[in-house]
Coordinates of C-alpha atoms in Angstrom, one line a residue:
M833 CA -29.1 -15.7 44.8
T834 CA -25.4 -15.6 44.0
T835 CA -23.7 -12.4 42.8
G836 CA -20.2 -12.2 41.3
K837 CA -18.0 -10.2 39.0
I838 CA -17.4 -11.1 35.4
N839 CA -13.7 -11.4 35.0
V840 CA -12.3 -10.7 31.5
S841 CA -8.6 -11.4 32.0
V842 CA -5.8 -11.7 29.6
E843 CA -6.0 -15.5 29.6
N844 CA -9.6 -15.8 28.6
I845 CA -9.7 -13.2 25.9
F846 CA -9.5 -15.8 23.1
P847 CA -13.2 -16.5 22.8
L848 CA -14.0 -12.8 22.8
I849 CA -11.4 -12.2 20.0
K850 CA -12.9 -15.1 18.0
K851 CA -16.3 -13.5 18.2
F852 CA -15.6 -9.7 18.1
L853 CA -12.2 -8.7 17.1
Y854 CA -12.5 -9.1 13.3
S855 CA -15.6 -9.0 11.2
D856 CA -14.0 -10.8 8.3
H857 CA -12.7 -14.3 9.2
E858 CA -10.5 -14.6 6.1
I859 CA -8.3 -11.8 7.5
F860 CA -6.5 -14.5 9.7
L861 CA -4.1 -15.4 6.8
R862 CA -3.1 -11.8 6.2
E863 CA -2.4 -11.3 9.9
L864 CA -0.3 -14.4 10.3
V865 CA 1.7 -13.9 7.1
S866 CA 2.2 -10.2 8.2
N867 CA 3.5 -11.3 11.5
G868 CA 6.0 -13.7 9.7
T869 CA 7.1 -10.8 7.5
D870 CA 7.4 -8.6 10.5
A871 CA 9.7 -11.2 12.3
T872 CA 11.8 -11.5 9.1
L873 CA 12.3 -7.8 8.7
K874 CA 13.1 -7.3 12.3
L875 CA 15.8 -9.9 12.0
K876 CA 17.2 -8.2 8.9
H877 CA 17.3 -4.9 10.9
L878 CA 19.0 -6.4 13.9
I879 CA 21.7 -7.9 11.6
S880 CA 22.2 -4.6 9.9
I881 CA 22.9 -2.8 13.2
G882 CA 25.1 -5.6 14.5
E883 CA 22.8 -6.8 17.2
A884 CA 22.1 -10.2 15.7
K885 CA 25.3 -12.2 14.8
V886 CA 23.6 -14.6 12.3
E887 CA 23.3 -15.0 8.5
Y888 CA 20.2 -13.5 7.0
G889 CA 20.3 -15.8 4.0
N890 CA 17.3 -15.8 1.6
P891 CA 14.3 -16.3 4.0
V892 CA 10.8 -17.1 2.7
I893 CA 7.5 -17.5 4.4
E894 CA 5.9 -20.8 3.5
I895 CA 2.2 -21.8 3.7
K896 CA 1.3 -25.5 3.7
V897 CA -2.2 -27.0 3.6
D898 CA -2.7 -30.4 5.0
K899 CA -6.3 -31.2 3.9
E900 CA -6.4 -34.7 5.4
G901 CA -5.0 -33.6 8.8
K902 CA -7.2 -30.4 8.6
K903 CA -4.2 -28.2 9.3
I904 CA -2.6 -25.1 7.9
H905 CA 1.1 -24.4 8.5
I906 CA 2.5 -20.8 8.3
I907 CA 6.3 -21.0 8.6
D908 CA 8.8 -18.2 8.7
Q909 CA 12.6 -17.9 9.0
G910 CA 12.5 -14.7 11.0
L911 CA 13.9 -13.9 14.5
G912 CA 11.8 -16.5 16.3
M913 CA 11.0 -16.4 20.1
T914 CA 12.4 -17.8 23.3
A915 CA 10.0 -19.4 25.8
D916 CA 10.1 -16.2 27.8
E917 CA 9.1 -14.2 24.7
V918 CA 6.3 -16.6 24.0
E919 CA 5.1 -16.1 27.5
K920 CA 5.4 -12.3 27.1
Y921 CA 4.1 -11.7 23.6
I922 CA 1.5 -14.5 23.2
N923 CA 0.1 -14.9 26.7
Q924 CA 0.2 -11.3 27.7
V925 CA -1.9 -9.6 25.1
A926 CA -1.3 -6.2 26.6
F927 CA 2.2 -6.3 25.1
S928 CA 2.6 -5.8 21.4
G929 CA 5.9 -7.2 20.2
A930 CA 6.0 -4.8 17.3
E931 CA 5.3 -1.7 19.4
E932 CA 8.0 -2.6 22.0
F933 CA 10.5 -3.3 19.3
L934 CA 9.8 0.0 17.6
D935 CA 10.1 1.8 21.0
K936 CA 13.5 0.2 21.7
Y937 CA 14.9 0.8 18.2
K938 CA 12.8 3.8 17.2
D939 CA 15.7 5.8 15.7
S940 CA 17.2 3.1 13.6
A941 CA 14.0 1.2 12.9
K942 CA 11.9 3.9 11.3
D943 CA 13.0 3.0 7.8
S944 CA 13.2 -0.8 8.2
G945 CA 9.7 -1.4 7.0
I946 CA 8.4 -3.0 10.2
I947 CA 4.7 -3.4 10.1
G948 CA 3.9 -2.7 13.7
H949 CA 0.2 -2.1 13.2
F950 CA -0.7 -5.8 13.3
G951 CA 0.2 -6.4 17.0
L952 CA -2.9 -8.4 17.8
G953 CA -3.0 -10.2 14.5
F954 CA -1.9 -13.6 15.9
Y955 CA -5.2 -14.0 17.7
S956 CA -7.2 -13.9 14.5
A957 CA -6.1 -17.5 14.1
F958 CA -8.8 -18.5 16.6
M959 CA -11.5 -17.4 14.2
V960 CA -10.9 -20.4 12.0
A961 CA -8.9 -22.8 14.3
E962 CA -10.1 -24.9 17.2
K963 CA -6.5 -25.4 18.3
V964 CA -3.3 -23.4 17.5
E965 CA 0.3 -24.5 18.0
I966 CA 3.4 -22.3 17.9
I967 CA 6.8 -24.0 17.4
T968 CA 9.5 -21.4 17.5
K969 CA 13.3 -21.1 17.8
S970 CA 14.9 -17.8 18.5
Y971 CA 18.0 -16.4 16.6
K972 CA 19.5 -16.3 20.1
D973 CA 21.3 -19.4 21.4
E974 CA 18.3 -20.6 23.4
P975 CA 16.1 -23.7 23.3
A976 CA 13.0 -23.9 21.0
A977 CA 9.5 -23.6 22.5
H978 CA 6.2 -25.3 21.8
W979 CA 3.0 -23.4 22.7
T980 CA -0.5 -25.0 22.4
C981 CA -3.9 -23.6 23.1
D982 CA -7.4 -24.8 22.2
G983 CA -9.1 -21.4 22.5
S984 CA -9.9 -21.8 26.1
P985 CA -8.1 -19.9 28.9
E986 CA -5.7 -22.9 29.2
F987 CA -2.4 -23.3 27.3
T988 CA 0.7 -25.4 27.5
L989 CA 4.3 -24.2 26.9
E990 CA 7.1 -26.8 26.7
P991 CA 10.5 -27.2 25.1
A992 CA 10.6 -28.3 21.4
D993 CA 13.2 -30.0 19.3
K994 CA 13.1 -27.4 16.4
T995 CA 16.7 -26.6 15.4
S996 CA 16.2 -24.0 12.6
R997 CA 15.6 -20.4 13.3
G998 CA 12.0 -19.0 12.9
T999 CA 8.4 -19.8 13.8
E1000 CA 5.9 -22.3 12.6
I1001 CA 2.3 -21.7 13.4
I1002 CA -0.1 -24.7 13.0
L1003 CA -3.8 -24.1 12.7
H1004 CA -6.1 -27.0 13.5
I1005 CA -9.0 -25.9 11.4
A1006 CA -12.5 -25.9 13.0
E1007 CA -15.4 -27.7 11.4
D1008 CA -17.1 -24.4 10.5
S1009 CA -14.1 -23.2 8.6
L1010 CA -13.1 -26.2 6.4
E1011 CA -13.3 -24.1 3.3
F1012 CA -9.9 -22.7 4.2
L1013 CA -8.4 -26.2 3.5
E1014 CA -8.9 -25.7 -0.2
D1015 CA -5.7 -24.7 -2.1
S1016 CA -7.8 -22.4 -4.4
K1017 CA -9.2 -20.5 -1.3
I1018 CA -5.7 -20.0 0.2
A1019 CA -4.2 -19.0 -3.1
G1020 CA -7.0 -16.5 -3.6
L1021 CA -6.4 -15.0 -0.1
L1022 CA -2.7 -14.8 -0.6
N1023 CA -3.2 -13.1 -3.9
K1024 CA -5.6 -10.6 -2.4
Y1025 CA -3.8 -9.7 0.8
N1026 CA -0.2 -10.7 0.4
K1027 CA 0.5 -10.1 -3.3
F1028 CA 3.2 -7.5 -2.7
M1029 CA 4.5 -8.5 0.7
P1030 CA 8.2 -7.6 1.1
V1031 CA 9.4 -11.1 1.9
P1032 CA 8.9 -14.0 -0.7
I1033 CA 5.9 -16.2 0.1
K1034 CA 6.0 -19.9 -1.0
F1035 CA 2.8 -21.8 -1.6
G1036 CA 3.5 -25.2 -3.1
T1037 CA 5.7 -25.9 -6.1
K1038 CA 5.4 -25.5 -9.9
T1039 CA 7.0 -27.2 -12.8
E1040 CA 9.4 -25.3 -15.0
T1041 CA 10.9 -26.4 -18.3
L1042 CA 14.6 -26.0 -18.7
P1043 CA 15.8 -24.3 -21.9
K1044 CA 17.1 -26.6 -24.7
P1045 CA 21.0 -26.8 -24.8
E1046 CA 22.5 -25.4 -28.1
D1047 CA 24.2 -28.7 -28.9
A1048 CA 21.2 -30.9 -28.0
P1049 CA 20.2 -33.6 -30.6
E1050 CA 17.0 -33.3 -32.6
D1051 CA 15.2 -35.9 -30.4
Y1052 CA 16.2 -34.1 -27.2
I1053 CA 13.3 -33.9 -24.7
N1054 CA 13.3 -30.7 -22.6
E1055 CA 13.9 -31.4 -18.9
T1056 CA 11.5 -30.1 -16.3
V1057 CA 12.2 -29.3 -12.7
E1058 CA 10.1 -28.6 -9.6
I1059 CA 10.7 -25.1 -8.2
D1060 CA 9.2 -23.2 -5.3
N1061 CA 6.0 -21.4 -6.2
I1062 CA 6.6 -17.8 -5.0
I1063 CA 3.2 -16.2 -5.2
N1064 CA 4.1 -12.6 -4.4
N1065 CA 6.2 -9.8 -5.9
P1066 CA 8.3 -8.5 -3.0
N1067 CA 9.5 -5.5 -4.9
P1068 CA 6.5 -3.9 -6.6
A1069 CA 6.9 -0.8 -8.7
W1070 CA 5.7 1.7 -6.1
T1071 CA 8.6 0.7 -3.8
K1072 CA 11.1 1.9 -6.4
Q1073 CA 12.2 5.4 -7.3
P1074 CA 10.5 6.9 -10.4
T1075 CA 14.0 7.2 -12.0
E1076 CA 14.3 3.4 -11.9
L1077 CA 11.1 2.8 -13.9
S1078 CA 10.3 3.0 -17.6
E1079 CA 6.8 3.6 -19.1
E1080 CA 6.7 -0.1 -19.9
D1081 CA 7.4 -0.9 -16.2
Y1082 CA 4.4 1.2 -15.2
K1083 CA 2.2 -0.5 -17.7
N1084 CA 3.3 -3.9 -16.6
F1085 CA 2.6 -3.1 -13.0
Y1086 CA -0.9 -1.9 -14.0
R1087 CA -1.5 -5.3 -15.7
E1088 CA -0.2 -7.0 -12.5
L1089 CA -2.8 -5.0 -10.4
Y1090 CA -5.7 -5.5 -12.8
P1091 CA -5.1 -8.7 -14.8
M1092 CA -8.6 -8.7 -16.2
Q1093 CA -8.3 -5.0 -17.4
F1094 CA -7.5 -5.1 -21.1
E1095 CA -7.4 -1.3 -21.8
E1096 CA -4.1 0.5 -21.2
P1097 CA -4.1 3.4 -18.7
L1098 CA -3.8 6.9 -20.2
F1099 CA -1.0 7.9 -17.8
N1100 CA 0.3 7.5 -14.3
I1101 CA 1.3 9.6 -11.3
H1102 CA 4.0 8.3 -9.0
L1103 CA 3.7 9.4 -5.4
N1104 CA 6.8 9.4 -3.3
V1105 CA 7.2 11.5 -0.1
D1106 CA 8.9 10.8 3.3
Y1107 CA 8.3 14.1 5.1
P1108 CA 6.2 15.3 6.9
F1109 CA 4.5 11.9 6.4
N1110 CA 5.5 8.7 4.6
L1111 CA 3.6 7.9 1.4
T1112 CA 4.4 6.0 -1.7
G1113 CA 2.1 4.8 -4.5
I1114 CA 1.2 4.9 -8.2
L1115 CA -2.2 6.3 -9.4
Y1116 CA -3.4 5.5 -13.0
F1117 CA -5.9 7.4 -15.1
P1118 CA -8.1 4.9 -16.9
K1119 CA -10.3 5.8 -19.8
L1120 CA -13.4 7.3 -18.2
G1121 CA -15.5 9.1 -20.7
T1122 CA -18.5 11.0 -19.3
D1123 CA -19.9 8.2 -17.1
M1124 CA -20.3 9.4 -13.5
Q1125 CA -21.3 5.8 -12.4
I1126 CA -17.7 4.5 -12.7
Q1127 CA -17.0 1.7 -10.3
K1128 CA -14.9 3.1 -7.5
D1129 CA -12.9 1.2 -4.9
K1130 CA -10.2 0.5 -7.5
I1131 CA -7.4 2.1 -5.5
Q1132 CA -5.8 -0.3 -3.1
L1133 CA -4.5 0.9 0.3
Y1134 CA -1.4 -0.9 1.7
Q1135 CA 0.7 -0.4 4.9
N1136 CA 4.3 -1.4 4.3
Q1137 CA 3.2 -3.6 1.4
V1138 CA 0.4 -5.3 3.4
Y1139 CA -3.0 -5.0 1.7
V1140 CA -5.5 -3.2 4.0
T1141 CA -8.6 -2.2 1.9
D1142 CA -9.8 -0.9 -1.4
N1143 CA -12.1 1.7 0.2
V1144 CA -9.9 4.8 0.3
E1145 CA -12.8 7.2 1.0
G1146 CA -11.5 9.9 3.3
I1147 CA -7.9 9.3 2.4
V1148 CA -7.8 10.0 -1.3
P1149 CA -9.8 13.1 -2.4
E1150 CA -13.2 12.0 -3.6
F1151 CA -12.8 13.1 -7.2
L1152 CA -9.7 10.8 -7.5
T1153 CA -11.5 7.7 -6.3
M1154 CA -12.4 7.1 -9.9
L1155 CA -8.7 6.4 -10.6
K1156 CA -6.9 3.1 -10.1
G1157 CA -3.7 2.2 -8.5
V1158 CA -2.0 1.8 -5.1
I1159 CA -1.2 4.0 -2.1
D1160 CA 1.0 2.8 0.7
S1161 CA 1.4 4.6 4.0
P1162 CA 2.2 3.6 7.6
D1163 CA 0.8 7.0 8.7
I1164 CA -2.8 6.3 8.0
P1165 CA -4.7 5.1 11.2
L1166 CA -6.6 1.9 10.7
N1167 CA -8.6 1.8 13.9
V1168 CA -10.7 5.0 13.4
S1169 CA -14.1 5.6 11.7
R1170 CA -14.4 7.3 8.3
S1171 CA -15.4 10.6 9.9
G1172 CA -12.4 10.2 12.2
L1173 CA -10.1 9.7 9.3
Q1174 CA -11.3 12.9 7.6
A1175 CA -10.5 14.8 10.9
D1176 CA -7.1 13.3 11.3
G1177 CA -4.3 15.8 10.7
A1178 CA -1.9 13.4 9.0
V1179 CA -4.7 12.1 6.7
K1180 CA -5.6 15.7 5.7
K1181 CA -2.0 16.4 4.8
I1182 CA -1.8 13.2 2.8
S1183 CA -5.1 14.0 0.9
N1184 CA -3.9 17.6 0.2
Y1185 CA -0.5 16.2 -1.0
I1186 CA -2.2 13.8 -3.4
T1187 CA -4.4 16.6 -4.8
R1188 CA -1.4 18.8 -5.4
K1189 CA 0.7 16.0 -6.9
V1190 CA -2.1 15.1 -9.4
A1191 CA -2.5 18.8 -10.4
D1192 CA 1.2 19.2 -10.9
K1193 CA 1.5 16.1 -13.0
L1194 CA -1.5 17.2 -15.2
K1195 CA 0.1 20.6 -15.7
A1196 CA 3.4 18.9 -16.7
L1197 CA 1.7 16.5 -19.1
F1198 CA -0.1 19.5 -20.7
N1199 CA 3.0 21.5 -21.1
E1200 CA 5.2 18.6 -22.3
N1201 CA 2.8 17.4 -25.0
R1202 CA -0.3 19.4 -25.5
A1203 CA -1.5 17.5 -28.5
D1204 CA -1.4 14.2 -26.6
F1205 CA -3.2 15.8 -23.6
E1206 CA -5.9 17.1 -25.9
A1207 CA -6.3 13.7 -27.5
K1208 CA -6.9 12.2 -24.0
W1209 CA -9.1 15.0 -22.8
N1210 CA -12.5 13.4 -23.3
D1211 CA -11.4 10.3 -21.4
I1212 CA -10.2 12.2 -18.3
K1213 CA -12.4 15.4 -18.2
I1214 CA -15.0 14.0 -15.8
V1215 CA -12.4 13.5 -13.1
L1216 CA -10.9 17.0 -13.6
E1217 CA -14.3 18.7 -13.7
Y1218 CA -15.4 16.9 -10.6
G1219 CA -12.2 17.9 -8.9
M1220 CA -12.7 21.6 -9.8
L1221 CA -16.1 21.4 -8.2
S1222 CA -15.1 19.5 -5.0
E1223 CA -11.6 20.6 -4.2
D1224 CA -10.7 24.3 -4.0
K1225 CA -7.0 23.6 -4.1
F1226 CA -7.4 21.7 -7.3
Y1227 CA -9.6 24.4 -8.8
E1228 CA -6.9 27.0 -8.1
K1229 CA -4.4 25.0 -10.2
A1230 CA -6.8 23.7 -12.9
G1231 CA -6.8 26.9 -15.0
A1232 CA -3.4 25.9 -16.3
F1233 CA -4.5 22.6 -17.9
V1234 CA -8.4 22.2 -18.0
L1235 CA -9.6 22.5 -21.5
Y1236 CA -12.8 23.7 -23.2
P1237 CA -13.2 22.0 -26.6
T1238 CA -15.2 23.5 -29.5
V1239 CA -17.6 21.5 -31.7
D1240 CA -14.8 21.5 -34.3
D1241 CA -12.3 19.8 -31.9
T1242 CA -10.3 22.9 -31.1
Y1243 CA -9.2 23.1 -27.5
F1244 CA -8.7 26.2 -25.4
T1245 CA -7.9 26.9 -21.8
L1246 CA -10.2 29.4 -20.2
E1247 CA -7.8 32.3 -20.6
E1248 CA -7.2 31.4 -24.2
L1249 CA -10.9 31.2 -24.7
K1250 CA -11.5 34.7 -23.3
E1251 CA -8.8 36.1 -25.6
K1252 CA -10.2 34.3 -28.7
L1253 CA -13.8 35.3 -28.1
K1254 CA -13.6 38.9 -26.7
E1255 CA -13.7 40.7 -30.1
N1256 CA -16.6 38.9 -31.7
Q1257 CA -18.7 37.5 -28.7
T1258 CA -18.8 40.4 -26.4
D1259 CA -22.4 41.8 -26.1
K1260 CA -23.5 45.4 -26.0
D1261 CA -23.2 45.4 -22.2
G1262 CA -19.5 44.4 -22.3
K1263 CA -20.2 40.8 -21.2
L1264 CA -18.3 37.9 -22.9
V1265 CA -20.8 35.3 -24.0
V1266 CA -19.5 31.7 -24.3
L1267 CA -21.8 29.6 -26.5
Y1268 CA -21.9 25.9 -25.9
A1269 CA -23.7 22.8 -27.0
G1270 CA -24.4 19.6 -25.0
N1271 CA -25.0 17.4 -28.0
K1272 CA -23.7 18.1 -31.5
D1273 CA -26.4 16.2 -33.3
A1274 CA -29.4 17.3 -31.3
Q1275 CA -28.4 21.0 -31.5
H1276 CA -26.9 20.9 -35.0
S1277 CA -29.2 23.6 -36.5
Y1278 CA -28.5 26.0 -33.7
I1279 CA -24.7 25.4 -33.9
E1280 CA -24.8 26.1 -37.7
T1281 CA -26.7 29.3 -37.1
A1282 CA -24.1 30.5 -34.6
K1283 CA -21.2 29.5 -36.9
E1284 CA -22.8 31.5 -39.7
K1285 CA -22.4 34.5 -37.5
G1286 CA -18.7 33.7 -37.0
Y1287 CA -19.2 32.5 -33.4
E1288 CA -17.3 29.7 -31.7
V1289 CA -19.4 27.0 -30.0
L1290 CA -18.0 24.8 -27.3
L1291 CA -19.0 21.2 -26.8
L1292 CA -19.6 20.7 -23.1
D1293 CA -21.3 17.4 -22.5
S1294 CA -20.4 16.1 -19.1
P1295 CA -23.3 15.4 -16.6
I1296 CA -22.0 18.0 -14.2
I1297 CA -21.3 20.8 -16.6
S1298 CA -24.1 23.0 -15.3
H1299 CA -22.6 23.0 -11.9
L1300 CA -19.1 23.8 -13.2
I1301 CA -20.1 26.7 -15.5
Q1302 CA -22.1 28.2 -12.5
K1303 CA -18.8 28.1 -10.5
I1304 CA -16.8 29.6 -13.4
E1305 CA -19.3 32.4 -13.9
G1306 CA -19.1 33.1 -10.1
D1307 CA -15.4 33.6 -10.4
N1308 CA -15.5 35.5 -13.7
K1309 CA -18.1 38.2 -13.5
D1310 CA -17.5 39.4 -17.1
V1311 CA -18.2 35.9 -18.6
T1312 CA -21.6 34.1 -19.1
F1313 CA -22.2 30.6 -20.6
V1314 CA -25.3 30.1 -22.6
R1315 CA -26.3 26.9 -24.4
V1316 CA -26.7 27.6 -28.1
D1317 CA -30.3 26.4 -28.2
S1318 CA -31.5 28.6 -25.3
D1319 CA -32.7 31.5 -27.5
H1320 CA -32.5 32.9 -31.0
I1321 CA -28.8 33.7 -31.8
D1322 CA -29.4 37.5 -31.9
N1323 CA -30.8 37.3 -28.3
L1324 CA -27.9 35.2 -27.1
I1325 CA -25.3 37.8 -28.0
K1326 CA -27.2 41.1 -28.1
K1327 CA -25.5 43.7 -30.3
D1328 CA -26.7 47.3 -30.8
E1329 CA -28.4 46.7 -34.2
N1330 CA -32.1 46.0 -34.3
T1331 CA -34.1 44.3 -37.1
I1332 CA -37.3 46.1 -38.1
S1333 CA -40.5 44.0 -38.1
K1334 CA -42.6 43.9 -41.2
L1335 CA -45.7 43.6 -39.0
S1336 CA -47.3 46.4 -37.1
D1337 CA -47.8 46.2 -33.3
E1338 CA -51.6 45.5 -34.0
E1339 CA -50.8 42.8 -36.5
K1340 CA -48.4 41.2 -34.0
E1341 CA -51.0 41.1 -31.3
T1342 CA -53.5 39.5 -33.7
L1343 CA -50.9 36.9 -34.8
K1344 CA -50.0 36.1 -31.2
T1345 CA -53.6 35.5 -30.3
S1346 CA -54.1 33.2 -33.2
L1347 CA -50.9 31.3 -32.4
E1348 CA -51.8 30.8 -28.7
A1349 CA -55.1 29.3 -29.7
Y1350 CA -53.3 26.3 -31.2
I1351 CA -49.9 26.1 -29.2
P1352 CA -49.8 24.0 -26.1
K1353 CA -49.3 25.7 -22.7
A1354 CA -45.8 24.3 -22.3
Y1355 CA -44.6 26.8 -24.9
S1356 CA -44.2 30.5 -24.3
V1357 CA -44.9 32.3 -27.6
Q1358 CA -42.4 35.2 -28.3
L1359 CA -42.6 37.3 -31.5
E1360 CA -39.2 38.4 -32.8
A1361 CA -38.2 40.4 -35.9
M1362 CA -35.4 38.4 -37.5
D1363 CA -33.8 38.1 -40.9
S1364 CA -36.5 36.9 -43.4
Q1365 CA -34.3 33.9 -44.3
A1366 CA -34.2 32.7 -40.7
A1367 CA -36.4 29.8 -39.6
P1368 CA -40.1 30.8 -39.1
F1369 CA -40.5 28.9 -35.8
I1370 CA -37.6 28.2 -33.4
I1371 CA -38.0 26.3 -30.1
T1372 CA -35.6 27.3 -27.3
Q1373 CA -35.2 26.2 -23.7
P1374 CA -34.5 29.0 -21.3
E1375 CA -30.9 28.8 -20.0
F1376 CA -31.6 29.5 -16.4
M1377 CA -34.5 27.1 -16.0
R1378 CA -32.8 24.3 -17.9
R1379 CA -29.5 24.7 -16.0
M1380 CA -31.3 24.7 -12.6
K1381 CA -33.2 21.6 -13.6
E1382 CA -30.0 19.8 -14.7
M1383 CA -28.2 20.8 -11.5
S1384 CA -31.0 19.6 -9.3
Q1385 CA -31.1 16.2 -11.1
S1386 CA -27.3 15.7 -10.7
G1387 CA -27.2 16.9 -7.1
G1388 CA -27.3 20.5 -5.8
G1389 CA -28.5 23.6 -7.7
G1390 CA -29.9 25.4 -4.7
M1391 CA -33.5 25.1 -5.8
F1392 CA -35.7 22.4 -4.1
G1393 CA -37.7 20.3 -6.5
M1394 CA -36.3 21.8 -9.7
G1395 CA -35.5 18.3 -11.0
N1396 CA -39.2 17.3 -11.0
M1397 CA -40.4 20.4 -12.8
P1398 CA -42.0 19.9 -16.3
E1399 CA -40.0 21.0 -19.2
M1400 CA -40.6 24.6 -20.3
Y1401 CA -39.9 25.9 -23.8
N1402 CA -40.0 29.2 -25.7
L1403 CA -41.4 29.3 -29.2
I1404 CA -39.8 32.1 -31.1
V1405 CA -41.8 33.2 -34.2
N1406 CA -40.0 35.2 -36.8
T1407 CA -42.4 38.0 -37.7
N1408 CA -40.5 38.7 -40.9
S1409 CA -41.0 35.2 -42.3
D1410 CA -43.5 34.5 -45.1
L1411 CA -45.1 31.8 -42.9
A1412 CA -46.0 34.4 -40.2
T1413 CA -47.7 36.6 -42.8
S1414 CA -49.6 33.5 -44.1
I1415 CA -50.8 32.5 -40.7
L1416 CA -51.9 36.1 -40.0
N1417 CA -53.8 36.5 -43.3
T1418 CA -55.5 33.1 -43.4
E1419 CA -59.2 33.5 -42.7
D1420 CA -59.9 29.7 -42.9
K1421 CA -59.4 28.7 -39.2
T1422 CA -58.9 25.0 -40.1
H1423 CA -56.1 25.9 -42.5
Q1424 CA -54.6 28.4 -40.0
E1425 CA -54.5 25.6 -37.4
H1426 CA -53.0 23.2 -39.9
L1427 CA -50.2 25.7 -40.7
V1428 CA -49.4 26.4 -37.0
K1429 CA -49.3 22.7 -36.1
Q1430 CA -47.2 21.8 -39.0
A1431 CA -44.7 24.6 -38.3
L1432 CA -44.6 23.7 -34.6
D1433 CA -44.0 20.0 -35.4
L1434 CA -41.1 21.0 -37.7
A1435 CA -39.5 23.1 -35.0
K1436 CA -40.0 20.3 -32.5
L1437 CA -38.5 17.8 -34.9
S1438 CA -35.3 20.0 -35.1
Q1439 CA -35.0 19.8 -31.3
N1440 CA -35.7 16.0 -31.2
L1441 CA -38.9 16.7 -29.3
L1442 CA -41.3 15.1 -31.7
K1443 CA -42.0 11.5 -30.6
G1444 CA -44.6 8.8 -30.5
E1445 CA -48.1 9.5 -31.6
A1446 CA -47.3 13.1 -32.5
L1447 CA -44.5 12.0 -34.8
T1448 CA -46.8 9.4 -36.5
A1449 CA -49.5 12.1 -37.1
F1450 CA -46.9 14.5 -38.4
V1451 CA -45.5 12.0 -40.9
K1452 CA -49.0 11.1 -42.1
R1453 CA -50.0 14.8 -42.4
S1454 CA -46.8 15.5 -44.4
F1455 CA -47.4 12.8 -46.9
E1456 CA -50.9 14.1 -47.4
M1457 CA -49.4 17.5 -48.3
I1458 CA -47.2 16.1 -51.1
K1459 CA -49.7 13.9 -52.8

C-alpha cells in the first residue's frame, strides 16, 4: 500500500477551475472582455496621473471568431503585460492584478472605474478551451510575451513578435463547446453581458450607406462602406447626471434595455449617490395593474457597467423587484449567499437608500402633478401597497402620496379621507367607518344603497387590500374599514335612530322558524326592522370572516386554515317588507317554501352567487310565474 498527499498547487489549479469555479460556462466571455476593459481603463488612469507616457488613442476591444480554425480571439489595446507580469498574474493565481493595482493607486484610482472584482476571470477560459494562448505587449518599452497552456499544469512562456500595445487571448475551443463558434451565440452573449461596457467592443463589421450629396445626378447610386460593428453603448444613461438627460433620453434607454417591450414606462427614478457607498441606476415603473404574479427579475445588476445578474433579491427591497431598470454598484459583494447579502451592512444601506429615494420621487411626482399621478394610480398601486406592508420606512412616508379612490373616481389621501368622511360617516360610538367595494359591478346594489344615504364608497380591489387595511386600522384606532356588502347599511354605520318593526317579537320568532326550514345552513338568518322600501332579503358576508379568509389565501392573516373554510353568509330579512308579512301569513307550506326560495335566489343573484343548476331552476321557475 502506498500513501501520499494530494498536492493542489498553483500550477495544477486549471482543471479544478474548469470543473468547479463557475457553474455557467458562458460566463467566460464576460470575464475575458471585462479583463480587457480593466486593462484599458487602467492604462487611461496611468496616463491621466502621468505614470504612462503613451497616447491613449481610441481603444476598442475586438472579438473575432475563426470557425474553421475553432478559435476565438479577444483583443484589447490596454496596458498589456511584460513576461514578468505574465509570470506573476497568470501563473501565480494567488495574485490578482486588479487588487494589487487598486492597492498601489487606491487614492487616485477609486473613481477610475476599474472593475477589480474579476481577478480570477481569466481562468474561466479553460471551461470552453482545450488550449489558451496569450500574446501581450506592455505599454512599457519591453519585449512582447507569448504564453501557452493546454489546461494541464504545464505552460510555455516565450518572446513574441507583437509590436502593438495590448493583449490578445486566443481560445482553442474544446469539442464539447463548439456552440461558441457560432456568430449568433457570441453576439447574444456580448449583448447579454457586455452591452454597456465602458470601452467600445467590436464584433465584425457592418455596411453603412453614405448620404446622397446635394449636387448628385438623378441616377446617382448611394455609396456603401464597411464600418466596425460596435455592439455596446459605452455611455449608458445611468452613467450620466440626471441634469444631462431629457424624458425622451430616459424612454430611449428603456427601449434599449427592453427592445421587446412596447408599452412606455409610467415614470423613472434616477439613482445617483457616491457616499457612503457608490450606487447609480435608473428604475422604471411599468404598468402593473393588480396582478401580483408579475414577472420579476427585470432589474439588471451591474458592477462598473459589467452585467452581473438579473436576480436582485436581497439588494433591492422586495416590493420594488416588480419594477424594471438597472442598478450599478461596486460595493455589492458577489461572492456571498443571499442570506449573507441581506446581513451585509453596505447592502442594507443601499436597500434603505433605494426605498427612501423611491418614496421621495413618488412624493415629488404627486406634488408636481397630482392629476397625472391619479391617472397612473391603478397601474402602480400594487407596488406601493406591497411596499407599505413590507417596508416600515416606506410605510412612514407613504401617507403623503398613497391614494384611496372612490367608486366615482375621486382620489383621497388617508388624511383627506378622514376629513371628508368624519361628519357623515362617524358612527354613534365615535368611530369613522370607511366603506369600500372590491368590485363595482358585483356589489353595485350595495354601493347604490350606501350612496343614497350620502356615504362615500371606496374602490379597493388589489389582492392584498385585506392585509393593508388591517395595518391601517392598527395605526388608526378611530378608523374601521368595512366592505359595503358585509351588512345592511344601517348596521355598517350605526346611528342613534332605530326603526320600529311592524312584527311583534312572537311573530318574528314564528317567521324565523319558517325561514330556517327552507334556508340552507350556510346562511345565518337575521331579522332586521328596516325601511319598508328596502330589499326584503339581503345577503351579506361578515367582514371579519371574509377578511381573514382573504388574508389567509394571499399569505398571512394569523389564523391557520382560514383560506380553506367554506363561505359563510348572513341573510338579513326586512321585517317591515310586504314579503316578510306574506311569508308569515301563508298557511300553504308549499307556497311558503316557493316564496322563500324565490326571494333567496333573487338575493343570491344580486350577489352573483346564483350559478349552475340553481340558476337554471330559478330561471325556469320565474318563467312559470309570468305565464
